[in-house]
Short mmCIF file of C-alpha atoms in Angstrom, two decimals:
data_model
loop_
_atom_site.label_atom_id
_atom_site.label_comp_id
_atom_site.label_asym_id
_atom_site.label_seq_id
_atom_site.Cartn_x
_atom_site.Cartn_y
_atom_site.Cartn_z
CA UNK A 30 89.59 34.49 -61.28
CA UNK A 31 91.53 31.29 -61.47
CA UNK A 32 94.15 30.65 -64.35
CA UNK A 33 94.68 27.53 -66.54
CA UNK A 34 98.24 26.26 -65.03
CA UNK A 35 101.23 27.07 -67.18
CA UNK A 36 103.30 24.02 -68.48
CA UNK A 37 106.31 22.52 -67.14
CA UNK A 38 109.75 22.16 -68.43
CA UNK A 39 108.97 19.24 -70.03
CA UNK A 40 105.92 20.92 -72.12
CA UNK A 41 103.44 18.53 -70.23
CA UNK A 42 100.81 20.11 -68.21
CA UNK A 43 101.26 18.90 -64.56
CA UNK A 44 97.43 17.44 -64.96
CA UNK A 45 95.12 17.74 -68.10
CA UNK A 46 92.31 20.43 -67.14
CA UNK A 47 93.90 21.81 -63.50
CA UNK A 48 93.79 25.06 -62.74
CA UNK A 49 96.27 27.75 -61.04
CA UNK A 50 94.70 28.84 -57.89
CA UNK A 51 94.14 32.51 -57.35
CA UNK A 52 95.79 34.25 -53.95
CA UNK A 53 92.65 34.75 -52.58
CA UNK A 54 91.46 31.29 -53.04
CA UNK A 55 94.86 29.89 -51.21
CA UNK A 56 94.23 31.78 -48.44
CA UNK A 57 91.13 30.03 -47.82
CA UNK A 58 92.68 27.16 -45.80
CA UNK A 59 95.30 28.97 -44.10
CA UNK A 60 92.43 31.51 -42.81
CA UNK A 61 90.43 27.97 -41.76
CA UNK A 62 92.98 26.63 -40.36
CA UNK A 63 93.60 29.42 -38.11
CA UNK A 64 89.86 29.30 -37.09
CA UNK A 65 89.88 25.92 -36.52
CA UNK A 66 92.88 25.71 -33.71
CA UNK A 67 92.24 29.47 -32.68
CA UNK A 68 88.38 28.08 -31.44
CA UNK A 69 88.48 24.42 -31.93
CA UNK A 70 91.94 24.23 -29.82
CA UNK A 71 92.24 27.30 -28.18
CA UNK A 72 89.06 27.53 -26.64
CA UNK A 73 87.10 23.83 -26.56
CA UNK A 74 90.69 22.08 -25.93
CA UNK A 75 90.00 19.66 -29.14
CA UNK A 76 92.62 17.62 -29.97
CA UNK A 77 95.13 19.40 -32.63
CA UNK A 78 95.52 16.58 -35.49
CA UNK A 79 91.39 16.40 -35.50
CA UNK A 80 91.14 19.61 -36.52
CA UNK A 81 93.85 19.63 -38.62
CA UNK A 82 92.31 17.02 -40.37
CA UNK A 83 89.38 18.94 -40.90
CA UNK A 84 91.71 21.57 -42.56
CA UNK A 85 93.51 19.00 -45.24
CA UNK A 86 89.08 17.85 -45.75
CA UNK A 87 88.36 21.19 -46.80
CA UNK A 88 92.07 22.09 -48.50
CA UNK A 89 91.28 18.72 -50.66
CA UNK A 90 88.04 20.21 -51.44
CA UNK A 91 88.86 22.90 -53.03
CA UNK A 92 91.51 21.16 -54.83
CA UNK A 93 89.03 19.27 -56.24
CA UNK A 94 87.28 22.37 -57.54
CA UNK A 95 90.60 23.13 -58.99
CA UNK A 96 90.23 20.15 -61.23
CA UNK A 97 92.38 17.53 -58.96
CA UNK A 98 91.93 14.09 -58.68
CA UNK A 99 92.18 12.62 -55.33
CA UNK A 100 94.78 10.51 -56.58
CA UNK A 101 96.92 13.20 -57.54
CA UNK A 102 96.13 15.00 -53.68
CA UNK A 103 96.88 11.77 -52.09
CA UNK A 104 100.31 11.60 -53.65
CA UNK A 105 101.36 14.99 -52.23
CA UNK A 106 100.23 13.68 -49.07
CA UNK A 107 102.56 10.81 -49.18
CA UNK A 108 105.43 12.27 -50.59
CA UNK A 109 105.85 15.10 -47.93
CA UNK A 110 104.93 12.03 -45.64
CA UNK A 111 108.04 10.22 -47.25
CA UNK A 112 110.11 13.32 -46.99
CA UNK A 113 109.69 13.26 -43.18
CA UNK A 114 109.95 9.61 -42.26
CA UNK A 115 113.76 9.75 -41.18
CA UNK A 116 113.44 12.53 -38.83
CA UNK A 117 110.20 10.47 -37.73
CA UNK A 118 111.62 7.36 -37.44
CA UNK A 119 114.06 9.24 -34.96
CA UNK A 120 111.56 10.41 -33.11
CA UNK A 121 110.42 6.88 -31.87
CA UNK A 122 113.94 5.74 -31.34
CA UNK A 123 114.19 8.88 -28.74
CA UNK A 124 110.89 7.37 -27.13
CA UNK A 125 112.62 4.12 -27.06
CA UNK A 126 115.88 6.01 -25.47
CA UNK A 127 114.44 7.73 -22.75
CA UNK A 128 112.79 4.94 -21.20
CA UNK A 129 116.21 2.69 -21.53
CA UNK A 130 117.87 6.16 -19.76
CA UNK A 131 115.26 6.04 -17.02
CA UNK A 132 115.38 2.23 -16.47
CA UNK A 133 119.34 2.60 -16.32
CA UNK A 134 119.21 5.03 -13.71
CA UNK A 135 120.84 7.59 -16.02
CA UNK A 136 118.55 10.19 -16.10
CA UNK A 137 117.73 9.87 -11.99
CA UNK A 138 121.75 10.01 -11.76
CA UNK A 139 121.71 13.24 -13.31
CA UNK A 140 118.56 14.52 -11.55
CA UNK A 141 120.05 13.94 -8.21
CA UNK A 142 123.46 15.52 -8.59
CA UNK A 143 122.01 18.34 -9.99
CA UNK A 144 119.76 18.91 -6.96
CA UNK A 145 123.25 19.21 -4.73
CA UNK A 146 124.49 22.74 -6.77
CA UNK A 147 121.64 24.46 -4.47
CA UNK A 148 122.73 27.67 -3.35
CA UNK A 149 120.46 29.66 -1.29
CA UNK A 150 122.19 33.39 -1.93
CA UNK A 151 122.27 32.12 -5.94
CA UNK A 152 118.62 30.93 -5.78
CA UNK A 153 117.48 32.28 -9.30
CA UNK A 154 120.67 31.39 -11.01
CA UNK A 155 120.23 27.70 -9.20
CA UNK A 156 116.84 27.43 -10.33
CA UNK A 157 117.86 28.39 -13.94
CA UNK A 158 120.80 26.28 -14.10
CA UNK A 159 119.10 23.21 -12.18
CA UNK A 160 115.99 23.03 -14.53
CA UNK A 161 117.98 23.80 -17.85
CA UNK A 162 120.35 20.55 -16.79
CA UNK A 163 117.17 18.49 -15.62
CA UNK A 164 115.22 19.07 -19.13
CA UNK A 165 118.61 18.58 -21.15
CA UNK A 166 118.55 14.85 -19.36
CA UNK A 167 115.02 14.83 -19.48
CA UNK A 168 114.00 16.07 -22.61
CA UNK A 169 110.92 17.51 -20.90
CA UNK A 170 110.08 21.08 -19.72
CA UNK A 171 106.72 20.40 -18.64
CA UNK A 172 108.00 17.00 -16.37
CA UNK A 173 111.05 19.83 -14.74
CA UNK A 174 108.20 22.53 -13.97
CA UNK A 175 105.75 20.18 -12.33
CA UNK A 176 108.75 18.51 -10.31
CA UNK A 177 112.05 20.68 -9.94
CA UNK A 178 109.98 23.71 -10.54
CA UNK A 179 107.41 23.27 -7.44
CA UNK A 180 110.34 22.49 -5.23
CA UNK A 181 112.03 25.44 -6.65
CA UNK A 182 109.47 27.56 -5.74
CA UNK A 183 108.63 26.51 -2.24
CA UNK A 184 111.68 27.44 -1.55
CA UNK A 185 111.28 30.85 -3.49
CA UNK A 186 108.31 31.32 -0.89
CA UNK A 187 110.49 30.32 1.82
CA UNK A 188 113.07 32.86 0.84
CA UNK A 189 111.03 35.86 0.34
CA UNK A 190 111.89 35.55 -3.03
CA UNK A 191 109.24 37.39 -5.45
CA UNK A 192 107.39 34.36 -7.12
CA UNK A 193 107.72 36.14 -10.75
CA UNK A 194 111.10 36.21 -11.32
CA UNK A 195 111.68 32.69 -9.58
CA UNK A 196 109.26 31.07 -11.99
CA UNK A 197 110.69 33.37 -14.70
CA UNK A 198 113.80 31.62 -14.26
CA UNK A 199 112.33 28.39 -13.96
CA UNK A 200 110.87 28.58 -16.98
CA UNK A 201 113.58 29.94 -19.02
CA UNK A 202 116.06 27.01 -17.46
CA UNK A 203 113.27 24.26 -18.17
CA UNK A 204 112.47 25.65 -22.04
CA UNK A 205 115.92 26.13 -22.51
CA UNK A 206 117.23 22.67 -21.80
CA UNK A 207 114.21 20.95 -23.38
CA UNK A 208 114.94 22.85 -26.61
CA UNK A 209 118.75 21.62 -26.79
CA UNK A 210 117.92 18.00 -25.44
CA UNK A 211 117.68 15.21 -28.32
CA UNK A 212 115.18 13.64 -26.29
CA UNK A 213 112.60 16.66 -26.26
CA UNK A 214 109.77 16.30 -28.35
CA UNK A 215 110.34 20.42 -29.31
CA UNK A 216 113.48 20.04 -31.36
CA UNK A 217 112.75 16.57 -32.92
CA UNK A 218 109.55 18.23 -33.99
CA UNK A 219 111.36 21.22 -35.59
CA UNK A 220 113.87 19.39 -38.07
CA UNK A 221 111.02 16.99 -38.96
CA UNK A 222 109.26 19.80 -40.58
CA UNK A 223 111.92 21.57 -41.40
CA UNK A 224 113.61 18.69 -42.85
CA UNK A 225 116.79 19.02 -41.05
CA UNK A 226 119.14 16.91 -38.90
CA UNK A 227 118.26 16.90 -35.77
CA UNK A 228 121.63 17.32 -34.30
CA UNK A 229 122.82 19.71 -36.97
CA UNK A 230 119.75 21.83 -35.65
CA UNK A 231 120.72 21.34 -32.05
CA UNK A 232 123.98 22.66 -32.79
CA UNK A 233 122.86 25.49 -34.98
CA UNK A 234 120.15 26.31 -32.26
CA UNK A 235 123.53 26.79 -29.99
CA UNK A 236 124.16 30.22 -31.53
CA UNK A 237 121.17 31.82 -30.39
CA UNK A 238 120.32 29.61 -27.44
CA UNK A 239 123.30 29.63 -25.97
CA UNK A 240 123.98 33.54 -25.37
CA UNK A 241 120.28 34.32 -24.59
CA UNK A 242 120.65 31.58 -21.43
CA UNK A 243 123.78 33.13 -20.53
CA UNK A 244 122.52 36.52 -20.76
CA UNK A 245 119.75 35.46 -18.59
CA UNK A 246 122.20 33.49 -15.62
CA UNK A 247 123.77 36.39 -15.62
CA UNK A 248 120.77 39.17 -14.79
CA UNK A 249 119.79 36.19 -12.71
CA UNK A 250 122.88 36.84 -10.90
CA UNK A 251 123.16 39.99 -9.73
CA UNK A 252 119.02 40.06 -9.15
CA UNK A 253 119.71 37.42 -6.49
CA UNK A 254 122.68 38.80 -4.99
CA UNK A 255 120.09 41.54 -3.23
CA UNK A 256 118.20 38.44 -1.73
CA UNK A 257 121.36 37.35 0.64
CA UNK A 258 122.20 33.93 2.48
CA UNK A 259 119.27 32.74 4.56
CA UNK A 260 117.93 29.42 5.94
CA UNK A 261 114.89 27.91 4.14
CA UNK A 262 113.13 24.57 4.24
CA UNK A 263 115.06 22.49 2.15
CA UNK A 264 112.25 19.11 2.23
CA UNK A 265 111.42 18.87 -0.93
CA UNK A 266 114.21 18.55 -2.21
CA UNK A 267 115.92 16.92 0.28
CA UNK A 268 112.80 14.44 -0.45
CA UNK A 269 113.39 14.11 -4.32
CA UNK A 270 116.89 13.80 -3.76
CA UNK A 271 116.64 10.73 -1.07
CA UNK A 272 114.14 9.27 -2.96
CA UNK A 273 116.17 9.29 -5.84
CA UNK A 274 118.82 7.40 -3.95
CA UNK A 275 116.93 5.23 -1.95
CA UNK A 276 115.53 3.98 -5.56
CA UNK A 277 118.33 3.98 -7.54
CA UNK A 278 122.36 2.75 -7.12
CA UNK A 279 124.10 5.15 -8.99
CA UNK A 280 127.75 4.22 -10.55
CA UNK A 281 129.78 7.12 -13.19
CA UNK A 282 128.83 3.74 -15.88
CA UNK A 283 125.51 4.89 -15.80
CA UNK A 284 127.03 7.80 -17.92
CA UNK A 285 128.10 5.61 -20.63
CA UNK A 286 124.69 6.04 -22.60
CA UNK A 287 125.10 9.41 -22.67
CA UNK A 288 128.84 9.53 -23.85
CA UNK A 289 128.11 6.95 -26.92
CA UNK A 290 124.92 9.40 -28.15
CA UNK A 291 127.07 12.60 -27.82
CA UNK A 292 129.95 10.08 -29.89
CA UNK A 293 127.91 9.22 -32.87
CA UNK A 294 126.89 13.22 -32.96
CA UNK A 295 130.08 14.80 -33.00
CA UNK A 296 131.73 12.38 -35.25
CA UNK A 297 128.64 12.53 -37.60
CA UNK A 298 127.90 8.78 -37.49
CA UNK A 299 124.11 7.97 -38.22
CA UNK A 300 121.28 9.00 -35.84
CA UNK A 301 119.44 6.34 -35.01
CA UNK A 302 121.91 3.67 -34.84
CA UNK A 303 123.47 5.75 -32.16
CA UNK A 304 120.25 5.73 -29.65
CA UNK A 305 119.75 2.05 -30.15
CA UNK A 306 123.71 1.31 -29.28
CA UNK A 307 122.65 3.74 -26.04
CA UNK A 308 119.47 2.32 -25.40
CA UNK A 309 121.52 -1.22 -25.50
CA UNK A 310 124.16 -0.25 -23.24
CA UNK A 311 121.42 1.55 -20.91
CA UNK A 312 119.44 -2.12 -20.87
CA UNK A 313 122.72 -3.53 -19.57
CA UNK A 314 122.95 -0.78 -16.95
CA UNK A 315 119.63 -1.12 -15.70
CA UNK A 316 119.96 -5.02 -15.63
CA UNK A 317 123.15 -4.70 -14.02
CA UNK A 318 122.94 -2.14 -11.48
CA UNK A 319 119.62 -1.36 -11.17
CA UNK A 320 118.36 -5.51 -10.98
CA UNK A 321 115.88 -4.38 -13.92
CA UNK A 322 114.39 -7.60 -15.35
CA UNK A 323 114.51 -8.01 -19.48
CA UNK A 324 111.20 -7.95 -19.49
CA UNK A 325 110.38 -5.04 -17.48
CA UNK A 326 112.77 -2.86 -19.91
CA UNK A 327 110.96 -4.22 -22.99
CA UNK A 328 107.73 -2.95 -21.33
CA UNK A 329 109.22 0.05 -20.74
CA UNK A 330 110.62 0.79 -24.34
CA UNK A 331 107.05 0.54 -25.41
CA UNK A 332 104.57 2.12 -22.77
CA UNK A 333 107.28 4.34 -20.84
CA UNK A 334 108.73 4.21 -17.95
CA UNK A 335 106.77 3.44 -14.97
CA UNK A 336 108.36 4.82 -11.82
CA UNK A 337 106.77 3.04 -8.45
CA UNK A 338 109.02 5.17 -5.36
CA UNK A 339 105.78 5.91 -3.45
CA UNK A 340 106.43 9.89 -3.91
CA UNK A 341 103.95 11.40 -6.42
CA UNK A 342 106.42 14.62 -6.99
CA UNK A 343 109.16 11.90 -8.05
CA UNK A 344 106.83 9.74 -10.02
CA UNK A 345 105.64 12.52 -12.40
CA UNK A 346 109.50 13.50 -12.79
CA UNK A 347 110.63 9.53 -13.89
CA UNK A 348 107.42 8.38 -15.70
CA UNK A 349 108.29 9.06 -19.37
CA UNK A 350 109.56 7.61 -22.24
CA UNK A 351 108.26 4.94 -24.55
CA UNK A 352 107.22 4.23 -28.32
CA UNK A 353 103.63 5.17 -27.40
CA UNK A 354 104.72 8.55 -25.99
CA UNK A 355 105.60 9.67 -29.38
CA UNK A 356 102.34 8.41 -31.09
CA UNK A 357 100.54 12.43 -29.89
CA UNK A 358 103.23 14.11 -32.03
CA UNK A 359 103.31 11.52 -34.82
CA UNK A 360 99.91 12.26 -34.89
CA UNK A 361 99.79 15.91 -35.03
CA UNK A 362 102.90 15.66 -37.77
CA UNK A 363 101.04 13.15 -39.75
CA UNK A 364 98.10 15.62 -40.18
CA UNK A 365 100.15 18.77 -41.07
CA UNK A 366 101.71 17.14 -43.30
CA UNK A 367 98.32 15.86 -45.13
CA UNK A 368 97.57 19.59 -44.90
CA UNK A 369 100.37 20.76 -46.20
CA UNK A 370 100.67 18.33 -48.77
CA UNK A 371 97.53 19.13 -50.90
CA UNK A 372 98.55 22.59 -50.66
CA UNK A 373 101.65 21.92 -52.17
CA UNK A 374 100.13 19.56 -54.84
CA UNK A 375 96.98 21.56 -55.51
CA UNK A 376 99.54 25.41 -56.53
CA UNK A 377 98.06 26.49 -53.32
CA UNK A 378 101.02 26.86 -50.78
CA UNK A 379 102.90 28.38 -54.36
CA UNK A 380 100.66 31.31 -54.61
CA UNK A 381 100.57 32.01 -50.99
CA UNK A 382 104.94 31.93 -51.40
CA UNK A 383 104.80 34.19 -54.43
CA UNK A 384 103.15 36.79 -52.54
CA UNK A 385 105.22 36.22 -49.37
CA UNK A 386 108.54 36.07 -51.64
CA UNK A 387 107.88 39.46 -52.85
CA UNK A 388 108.72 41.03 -49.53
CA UNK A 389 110.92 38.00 -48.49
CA UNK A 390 113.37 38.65 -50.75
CA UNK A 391 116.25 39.06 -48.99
CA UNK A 392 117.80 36.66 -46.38
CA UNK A 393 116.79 39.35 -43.41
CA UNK A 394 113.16 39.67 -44.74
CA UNK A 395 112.67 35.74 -45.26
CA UNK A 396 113.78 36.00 -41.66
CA UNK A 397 112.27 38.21 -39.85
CA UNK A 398 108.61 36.89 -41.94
CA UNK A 399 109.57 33.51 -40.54
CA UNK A 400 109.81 34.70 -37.01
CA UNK A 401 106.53 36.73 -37.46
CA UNK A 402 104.64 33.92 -38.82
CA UNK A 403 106.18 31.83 -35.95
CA UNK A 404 104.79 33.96 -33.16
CA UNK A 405 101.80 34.60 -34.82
CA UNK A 406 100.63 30.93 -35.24
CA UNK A 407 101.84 30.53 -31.56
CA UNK A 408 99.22 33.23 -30.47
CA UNK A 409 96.73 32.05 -33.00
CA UNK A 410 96.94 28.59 -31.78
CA UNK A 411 98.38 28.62 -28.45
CA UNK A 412 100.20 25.40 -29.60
CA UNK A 413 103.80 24.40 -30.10
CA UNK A 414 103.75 22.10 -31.85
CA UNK A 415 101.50 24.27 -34.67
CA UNK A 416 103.82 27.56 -34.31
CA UNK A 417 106.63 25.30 -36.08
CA UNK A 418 104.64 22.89 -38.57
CA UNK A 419 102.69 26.03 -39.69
CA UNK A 420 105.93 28.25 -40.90
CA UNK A 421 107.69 25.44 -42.11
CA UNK A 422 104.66 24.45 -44.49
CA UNK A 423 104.76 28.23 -45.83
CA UNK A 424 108.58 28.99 -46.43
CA UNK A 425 110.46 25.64 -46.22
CA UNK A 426 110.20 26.32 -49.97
CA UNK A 427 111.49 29.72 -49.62
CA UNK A 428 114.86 28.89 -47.63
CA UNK A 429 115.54 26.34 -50.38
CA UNK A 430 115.51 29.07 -53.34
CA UNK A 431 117.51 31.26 -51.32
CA UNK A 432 120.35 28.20 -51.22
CA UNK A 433 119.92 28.59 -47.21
CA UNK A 434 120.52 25.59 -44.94
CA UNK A 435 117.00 24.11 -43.56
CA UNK A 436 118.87 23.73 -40.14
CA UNK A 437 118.13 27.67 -40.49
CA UNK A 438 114.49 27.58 -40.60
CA UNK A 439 114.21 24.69 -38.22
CA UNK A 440 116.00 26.91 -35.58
CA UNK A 441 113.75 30.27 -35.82
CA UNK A 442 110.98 28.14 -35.50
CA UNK A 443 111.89 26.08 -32.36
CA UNK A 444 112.95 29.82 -30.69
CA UNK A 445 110.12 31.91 -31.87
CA UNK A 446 107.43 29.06 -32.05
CA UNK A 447 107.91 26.44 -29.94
CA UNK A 448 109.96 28.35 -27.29
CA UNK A 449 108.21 31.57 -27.37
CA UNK A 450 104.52 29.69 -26.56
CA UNK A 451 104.76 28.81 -22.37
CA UNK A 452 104.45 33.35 -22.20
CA UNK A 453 101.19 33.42 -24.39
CA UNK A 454 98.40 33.23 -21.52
CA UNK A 455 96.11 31.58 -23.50
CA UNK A 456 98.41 28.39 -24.92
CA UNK A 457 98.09 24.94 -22.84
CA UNK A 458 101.72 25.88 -21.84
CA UNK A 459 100.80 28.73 -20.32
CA UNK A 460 97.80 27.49 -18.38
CA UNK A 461 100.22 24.55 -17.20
CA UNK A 462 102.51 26.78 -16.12
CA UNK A 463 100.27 28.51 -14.06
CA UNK A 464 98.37 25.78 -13.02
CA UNK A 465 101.83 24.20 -11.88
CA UNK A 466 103.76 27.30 -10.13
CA UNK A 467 100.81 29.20 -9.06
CA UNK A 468 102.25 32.20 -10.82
CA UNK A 469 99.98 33.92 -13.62
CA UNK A 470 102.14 34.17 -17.08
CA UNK A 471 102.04 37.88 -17.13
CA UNK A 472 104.20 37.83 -13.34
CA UNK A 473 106.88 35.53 -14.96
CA UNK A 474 107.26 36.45 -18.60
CA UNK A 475 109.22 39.29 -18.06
CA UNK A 476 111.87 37.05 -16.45
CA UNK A 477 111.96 34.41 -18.75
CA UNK A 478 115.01 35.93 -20.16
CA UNK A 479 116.36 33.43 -22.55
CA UNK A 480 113.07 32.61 -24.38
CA UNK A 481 112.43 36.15 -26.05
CA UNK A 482 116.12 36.99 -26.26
CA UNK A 483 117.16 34.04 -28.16
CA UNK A 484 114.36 35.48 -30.87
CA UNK A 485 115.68 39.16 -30.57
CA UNK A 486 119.20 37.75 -31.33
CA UNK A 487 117.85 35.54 -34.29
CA UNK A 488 116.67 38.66 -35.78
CA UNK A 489 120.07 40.27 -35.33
CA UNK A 490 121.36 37.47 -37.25
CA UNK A 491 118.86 37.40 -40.02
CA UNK A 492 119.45 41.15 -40.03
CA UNK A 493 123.56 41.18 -40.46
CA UNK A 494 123.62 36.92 -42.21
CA UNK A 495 126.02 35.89 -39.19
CA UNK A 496 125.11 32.06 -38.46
CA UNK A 497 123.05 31.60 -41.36
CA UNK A 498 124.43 28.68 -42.86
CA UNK A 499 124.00 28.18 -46.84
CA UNK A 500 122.50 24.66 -48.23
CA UNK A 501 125.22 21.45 -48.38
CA UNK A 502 122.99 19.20 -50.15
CA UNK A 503 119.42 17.98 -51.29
CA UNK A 504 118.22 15.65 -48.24
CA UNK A 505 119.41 18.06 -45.32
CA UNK A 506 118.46 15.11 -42.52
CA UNK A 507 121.48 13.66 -43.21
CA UNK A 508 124.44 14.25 -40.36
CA UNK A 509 126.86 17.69 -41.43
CA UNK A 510 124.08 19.15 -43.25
#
C-alpha cells in the first residue's frame, strides 16, 4: 500500500497529492531494468542507452501513478544531469587529448619502446608489464588486446607457452593500465557517476590496483621461470615496432604532453585546462616533428585519429581518439542518469536505500553491498559501463550519509564492475576477448590475477576502514577531494 509523503523541514509537502512509494513498487524498475539489459543487451546485442531509455519510460510511469507531474520528473532528470556535467565535460576533453597524443607521436613513442623490454624467459611478466604500459598511454584495453595482445600470443604459441595463462596476463596488464589511464573511458566513467575527481579516483584506485598488479607480476614471475630462454618468431612485433618507426620520428619532446597532464594533477590545478594545455603542446609536436598539417589535427580532435601505415594490426592500435569517440558513453551516461533521476525524484531510489541501509550500516557492510551489487549488475548485464552507473545510482546516497569520500565508491565500482566484466563469458568483453586471443574466458580467468584480487583486497579494506577516505566537501569533482 502506498503512503501519503511526509513533509519536509520546511512544513511544505515536496508536491501537493504525491505519494511515498512502497518497497515493492521501487523495485519494479530496478527488476525491469535488469530484464531489459540481461535480454535486450545480453542476448539481442541492443544498444545499452535504448534500453535504458525504455527503463526511465516505464520508471516515469509509475511516477506518474505516484501523483508526479512530468515537470517535476524532468527536473530530477536535469539536475543529476547538471551534477555530472564537469566530470562529462572531461570526458570530451580526454577524446580531444588522445587524438592530439596520437597525432604528436606520443602515444606511438611509448608503444614502441615498450615493445623493446621483450624478454623471452620473462614472457608472462613481459606481456603483463607491456600491455599494462600500452593501455596506461592508450587508455584502451580492448585497442592493447586486439594489437599487443595477438602479438603477445603468437609468440606464447611459439614458446610452448600454455595460451591460458599468457592471455591471463594479457588481460590483467591491458585492464589494469586502462583502469589507471586518464584517457580510458573506464575510470572517467566511474567518477562521473560517482561524482568524484577523476584524478583523485585514479589515485585512490592506486591502493588496491596497485598491489593486486604487483601480486600478479610477481606469480607471473616465477610461473615463467619454468618456461626457460628459447628462440621464437619475433615478426610481429618486430613488424609493429618498425612500423611504428618507419611512421613516426620520435624525439624525448614528444613526452612533454604527458609531463604537463601529470603537472596539473599532482599540483591539483584544474582538469580540463590541463588536457587542453597538453593537447596544445601535442598540436605543436605533431606539426613540428611529425609534419602534421593544422588541419589534419583539427580533423583529428573531432573524428579520431586516423592512422594510414598500411599494417592493419598497427592501424587498429593508433586509430582512436576524438570528440565523437566519447558520444557512445555520453550516451549511455545520459540515459542512466534520466533513469536514475526519476527514481530519485519520484521516493523511489529512497525506499530501495532504506531497505539496503538497514544492513549497510556500517562502513564494511555499505562495502561489501557495493561490491556485490557491482558484480552482480556486471553478470546481469554483461556491461561495464552498467556494473558502475547501476551501484552508483543505488548507494551514491549512502556513502554521503556515512560522511565517506565518493572517490570511495567510484573505486569499488571501477574494480568490481568495470574491471571484473572481461571474466564473465557472457559480457561483450568477454566474447572480444575470445574472439581476439582465441582463448575461451574460462582458460584465462584464473590468471587474470590483478582483476579479482584488487576486489578481494577492496573488501579487506572495507572490512578493517584502511584507505577509506572520509568526505572533504559538497562537490567532490573538484581536485583534493
Amino acid at each position: 500500500m502506498e503512503e501519503k509523503r511526509p513533509e519536509n523541514k520546511s512544513g511544505q509537502s515536496p508536491s501537493s497529492g504525491t505519494k511515498k512509494p512502497s518497497f515493492g513498487l521501487a523495485l519494479i524498475p530496478i527488476i525491469a531494468m535488469a530484464i531489459l539489459l540481461g535480454v535486450g543487451y545480453g542476448i539481442y546485442h541492443l544498444k545499452a542507452q535504448v534500453l535504458l531509455i525504455a527503463a526511465a519510460f516505464l520508471t516515469a510511469c509509475l511516477g506518474a501513478l505516484l501523483k508526479f507531474s512530468w515537470k517535476e520528473m524532468e527536473s530530477g532528470i536535469v539536475e543529476s544531469i547538471r551534477k555530472a556535467l564537469p566530470a562529462i565535460l572531461i570526458m570530451l576533453t580526454v577524446g580531444v587529448l588522445v587524438a592530439t597524443w596520437m597525432a604528436s607521436g606520443t602515444i606511438p613513442m611509448i608503444i614502441y619502446y615498450g615493445l623493446k623490454i621483450i624478454s623471452p624467459r620473462y614472457f608472462l611478466v613481459t606481456a603483463c608489464f607491456v600491455c599494462s604500459i600500452t593501455a596506461l598511454a592508450c587508455g584502451t584495453s580492448w585497442g592493447t588486446i586486439g594489437s599487443l595482445g595477438v602479438a603477445f600470443i603468437g609468440i606464447a604459441s611459439g614458446l610452448g607457452i600454455p595460451l591460458g595463462p599468457a592471455a591471463g596476463a594479457i588481460v590483467a596488464g591491458a585492464y589494469f593500465g586502462d583502469k589507471l589511464s586518464p584517457l580510458s573511458d573506464i575510470p572517467n566513467l566511474a567518477s562521473v557517476t560517482a561524482g568524484s575527481n577523476l584524478f583523485d579516483h585514479i589515485k585512490h584506485t592506486l591502493w588496491s590496483g596497485i598491489p593486486a598488479w604487483l601480486i600478479g607480476l610477481v606469480i607471473y614471475f616465477f610461473m615463467g621461470l619454468k618456461y626457460g630462454d628459447r628462440e621464437f618468431n619475433r615478426e610481429n612485433v618486430q613488424l609493429i615496432s618498425s612500423t611504428l618507426e618507419k611512421n613516426f620520428h620520435f624525439n624525448l619532446l614528444l613526452l612533454l604532453p604527458i609531463i604537463i597532464v601529470f603537472y596539473y594533477a599532482f599540483t591539483k590545478k584544474p582538469t580540463i585546462p590541463g588536457m587542453m594545455v597538453s593537447s596544445l603542446a601535442a598540436t605543436i609536436l605533431a606539426v613540428i616533428y611529425q609534419k602534421t598539417s593544422l588541419v589534419s589535427v583539427a580533423q583529428a580532435m573531432n573524428s579520431g585519429y586516423a592512422a594510414q601505415t598500411g599494417v592493419t594490426m598497427v592501424d587498429g592500435l593508433l586509430s582512436r581518439g576524438g570528440l565523437m569517440s566519447m558520444m557512445e558513453t555520453q550516451l549511455v551516461a545520459f540515459a542512466a542518469f534520466s533513469f536514475g533521476g526519476i527514481m530519485q525524484k519520484t521516493g523511489m531510489l529512497a525506499a530501495i536505500l532504506e531497505k539496503i541501509m538497514k544492513f549497510a550500516r556500517e562502513v564494511w557492510s555499505l562495502v561489501l553491498t557495493t561490491i556485490g551489487t557491482a558484480i552482480l549488475s556486471a553478470l546481469i548485464t554483461g556491461s561495464s559501463y552498467l556494473a558502475m552507473i547501476i551501484p552508483a545510482e543505488l548507494l551514491g546516497e549512502a556513502y554521503k550519509k556515512k560522511g565517506l569520500a565518493a572517490k570511495n565508491l567510484s573505486r569499488i565500482i571501477d574494480e568490481a564492475g568495470g574491471i571484473i566484466v572481461p571474466l564473465i563469458p557472457w559480457s561483450m568483453a568477454g566474447v572480444y576477448v575470445t574472439g581476439t586471443l582465441g582463448v575461451p574466458v574460462f582458460s584465462y580467468l584464473p590468471w587474470a590475477f590483478s582483476n579479482y584480487l584488487a576486489v578481494i583486497i577492496l573488501a579487506i579494506f572495507g572490512l578493517t576502514g584502511v584507505t577509506m577516505a572520509k568526505r572533504k566537501r559538497e562537490d567532490e569533482t573538484e581536485p583534493g577531494s
